[in-house]
Coordinates of C-alpha atoms and ligand atoms in Angstrom, one line a residue:
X1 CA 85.3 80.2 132.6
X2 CA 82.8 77.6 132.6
X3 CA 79.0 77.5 132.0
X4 CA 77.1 74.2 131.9
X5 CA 73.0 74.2 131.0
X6 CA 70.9 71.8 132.9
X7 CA 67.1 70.4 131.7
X8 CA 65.1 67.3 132.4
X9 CA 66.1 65.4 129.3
X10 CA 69.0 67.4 127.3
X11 CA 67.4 67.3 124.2
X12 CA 65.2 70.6 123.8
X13 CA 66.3 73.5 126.7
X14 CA 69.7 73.0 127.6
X15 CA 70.5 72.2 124.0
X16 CA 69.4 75.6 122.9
X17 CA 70.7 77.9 125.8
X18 CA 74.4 76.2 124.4
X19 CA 73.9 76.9 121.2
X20 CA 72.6 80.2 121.5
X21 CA 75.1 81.6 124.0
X22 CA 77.9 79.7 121.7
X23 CA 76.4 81.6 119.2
X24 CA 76.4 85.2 121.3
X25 CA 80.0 84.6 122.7
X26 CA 81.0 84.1 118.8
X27 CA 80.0 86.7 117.8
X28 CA 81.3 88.8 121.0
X29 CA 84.4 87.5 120.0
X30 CA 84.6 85.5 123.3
X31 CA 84.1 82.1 122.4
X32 CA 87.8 81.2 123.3
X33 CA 87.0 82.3 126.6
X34 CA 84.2 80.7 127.8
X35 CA 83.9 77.4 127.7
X36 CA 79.7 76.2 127.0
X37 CA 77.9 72.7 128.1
X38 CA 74.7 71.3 128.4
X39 CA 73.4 68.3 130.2
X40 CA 70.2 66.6 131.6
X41 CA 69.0 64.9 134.9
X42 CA 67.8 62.2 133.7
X43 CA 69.6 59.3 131.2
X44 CA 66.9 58.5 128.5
X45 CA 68.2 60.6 125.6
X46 CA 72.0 59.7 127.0
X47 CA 73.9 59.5 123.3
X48 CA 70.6 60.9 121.2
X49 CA 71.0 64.7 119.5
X50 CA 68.2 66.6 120.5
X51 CA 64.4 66.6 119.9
X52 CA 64.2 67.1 115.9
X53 CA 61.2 69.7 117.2
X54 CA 63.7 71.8 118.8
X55 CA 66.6 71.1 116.1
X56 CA 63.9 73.0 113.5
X57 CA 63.1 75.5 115.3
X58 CA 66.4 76.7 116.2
X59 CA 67.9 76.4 112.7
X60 CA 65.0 78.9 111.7
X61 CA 67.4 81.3 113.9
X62 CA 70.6 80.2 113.0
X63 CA 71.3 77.6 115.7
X64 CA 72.6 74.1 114.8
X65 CA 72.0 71.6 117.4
X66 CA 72.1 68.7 115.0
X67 CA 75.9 68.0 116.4
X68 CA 74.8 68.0 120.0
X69 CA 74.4 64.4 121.6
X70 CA 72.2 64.3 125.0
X71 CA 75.0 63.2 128.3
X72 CA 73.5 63.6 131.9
X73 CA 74.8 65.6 134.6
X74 CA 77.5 63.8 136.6
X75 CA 79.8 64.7 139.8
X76 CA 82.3 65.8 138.1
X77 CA 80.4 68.6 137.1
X78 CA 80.5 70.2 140.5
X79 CA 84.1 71.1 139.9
X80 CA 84.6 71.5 136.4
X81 CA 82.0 74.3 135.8
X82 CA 81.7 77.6 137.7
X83 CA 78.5 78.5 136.6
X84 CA 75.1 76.1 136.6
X85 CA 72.1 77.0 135.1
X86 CA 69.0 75.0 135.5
X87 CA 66.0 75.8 133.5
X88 CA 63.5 75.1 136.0
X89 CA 62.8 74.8 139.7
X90 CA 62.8 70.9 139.5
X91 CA 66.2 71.0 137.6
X92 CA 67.8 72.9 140.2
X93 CA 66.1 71.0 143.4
X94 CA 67.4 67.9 141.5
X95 CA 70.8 70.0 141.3
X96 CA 71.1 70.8 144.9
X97 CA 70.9 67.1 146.0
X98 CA 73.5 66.3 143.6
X99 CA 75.4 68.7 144.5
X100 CA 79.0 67.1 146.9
X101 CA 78.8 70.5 148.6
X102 CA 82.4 71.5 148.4
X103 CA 83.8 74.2 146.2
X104 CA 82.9 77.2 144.5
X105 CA 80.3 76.5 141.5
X106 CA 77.3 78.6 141.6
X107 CA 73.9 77.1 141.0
X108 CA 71.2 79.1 139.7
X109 CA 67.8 79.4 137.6
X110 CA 68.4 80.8 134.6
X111 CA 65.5 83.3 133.5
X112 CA 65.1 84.3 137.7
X113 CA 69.0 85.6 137.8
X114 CA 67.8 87.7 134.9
X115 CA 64.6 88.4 136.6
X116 CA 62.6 87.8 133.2
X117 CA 58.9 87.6 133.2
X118 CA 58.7 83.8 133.9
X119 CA 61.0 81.9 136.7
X120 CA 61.0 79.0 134.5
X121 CA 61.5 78.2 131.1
X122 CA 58.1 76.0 130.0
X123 CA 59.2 72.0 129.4
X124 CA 58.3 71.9 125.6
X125 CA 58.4 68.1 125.4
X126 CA 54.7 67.3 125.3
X127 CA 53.4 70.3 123.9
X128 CA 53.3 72.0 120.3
X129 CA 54.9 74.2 117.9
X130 CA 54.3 77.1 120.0
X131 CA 56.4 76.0 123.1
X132 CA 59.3 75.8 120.9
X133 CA 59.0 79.5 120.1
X134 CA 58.5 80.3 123.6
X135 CA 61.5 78.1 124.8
X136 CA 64.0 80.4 122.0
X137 CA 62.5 83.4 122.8
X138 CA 63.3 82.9 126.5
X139 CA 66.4 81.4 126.0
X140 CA 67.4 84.3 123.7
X141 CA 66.6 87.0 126.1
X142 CA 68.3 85.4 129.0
X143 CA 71.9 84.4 126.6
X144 CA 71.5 88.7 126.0
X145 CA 71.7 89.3 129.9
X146 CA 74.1 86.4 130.5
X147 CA 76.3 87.8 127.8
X148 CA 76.5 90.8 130.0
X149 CA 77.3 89.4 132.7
X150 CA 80.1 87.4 131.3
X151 CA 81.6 90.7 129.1
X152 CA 81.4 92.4 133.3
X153 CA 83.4 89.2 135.1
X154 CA 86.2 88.6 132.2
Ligands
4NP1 P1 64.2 69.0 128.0 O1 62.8 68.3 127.5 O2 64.3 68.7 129.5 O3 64.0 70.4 127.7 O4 65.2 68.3 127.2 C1 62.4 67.0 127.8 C2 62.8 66.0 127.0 C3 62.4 64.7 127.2 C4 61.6 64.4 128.3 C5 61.1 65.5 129.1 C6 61.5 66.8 128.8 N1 61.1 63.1 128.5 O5 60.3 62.9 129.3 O6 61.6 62.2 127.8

């Protein structure tokens, strides 16, 4: 199985959502199984690792993103994932669009198929120290349901 992350820029959100489910599904024991992406909709941090805000505050709880490099969504990715999880609504409008139409990936918010207190997980990018917190803490709780989910379909 196949999960890819989607954000605006692939360098705070859908960074951490990959390395915090990489992190659940290793230590599930599952991380043979399910294979873990992340990209962006846009192309400005194409190549760059992510935001050294959000590489901090996630190695305070034991994520490494310092390996990550930012790649944007591409056709292909309609076929090779099964599962696509946006972190907000304008992700997965800009998801649908892409999106050929044929085949069997699912597209999907990630905190709303959860049903967490917020729809969509805040864009941290131009605010402070706090919406780096938020972003891991929703992240975290949504990687626990996904896990779930995962352990139910394999
Ligand atoms: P992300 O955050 O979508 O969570 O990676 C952003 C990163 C960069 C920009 C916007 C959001 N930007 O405008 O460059």
């Amino acid at each position: 199985m196949r999960i890819l992350f989607v954000c605006l820029g692939n360098i705070c959100r859908s960074p951490t959502a990959e390395a915090v489910l990489r992190h659940k599904l290793n230590e599930a024991g599952l991380a043979g199984r399910i294979e873990v992406d992340s990209a962006g909709t846009g192309d400005w941090h194409v190549g760059k690792p992510p935001d050294h805000r959000t590489q901090m505050a996630a190695r305070q709880r034991g994520y490494e993103l310092s390996m990550l490099r930012g790649r944007q969504v591409s056709a292909e990715d309609f076929s090779r994932f099964d599962l696509i999880l946006a972190m907000d609504g304008s992700n997965l409008s800009h998801l649908r669009r892409l999106h050929p139409g044929t085949g069997t990936v699912e597209l999907d918010l990630l905190l709303r198929r959860y049903q967490l207190a917020l729809d969509d997980v805040p864009d941290p990018y131009y605010g402070g120290a706090e919406g780096f917190e938020q972003v891991l803490d929703l992240i975290e709780q949504a990687c626990d349901a996904l896990l779930i989910e995962l352990k139910g379909r394999l």
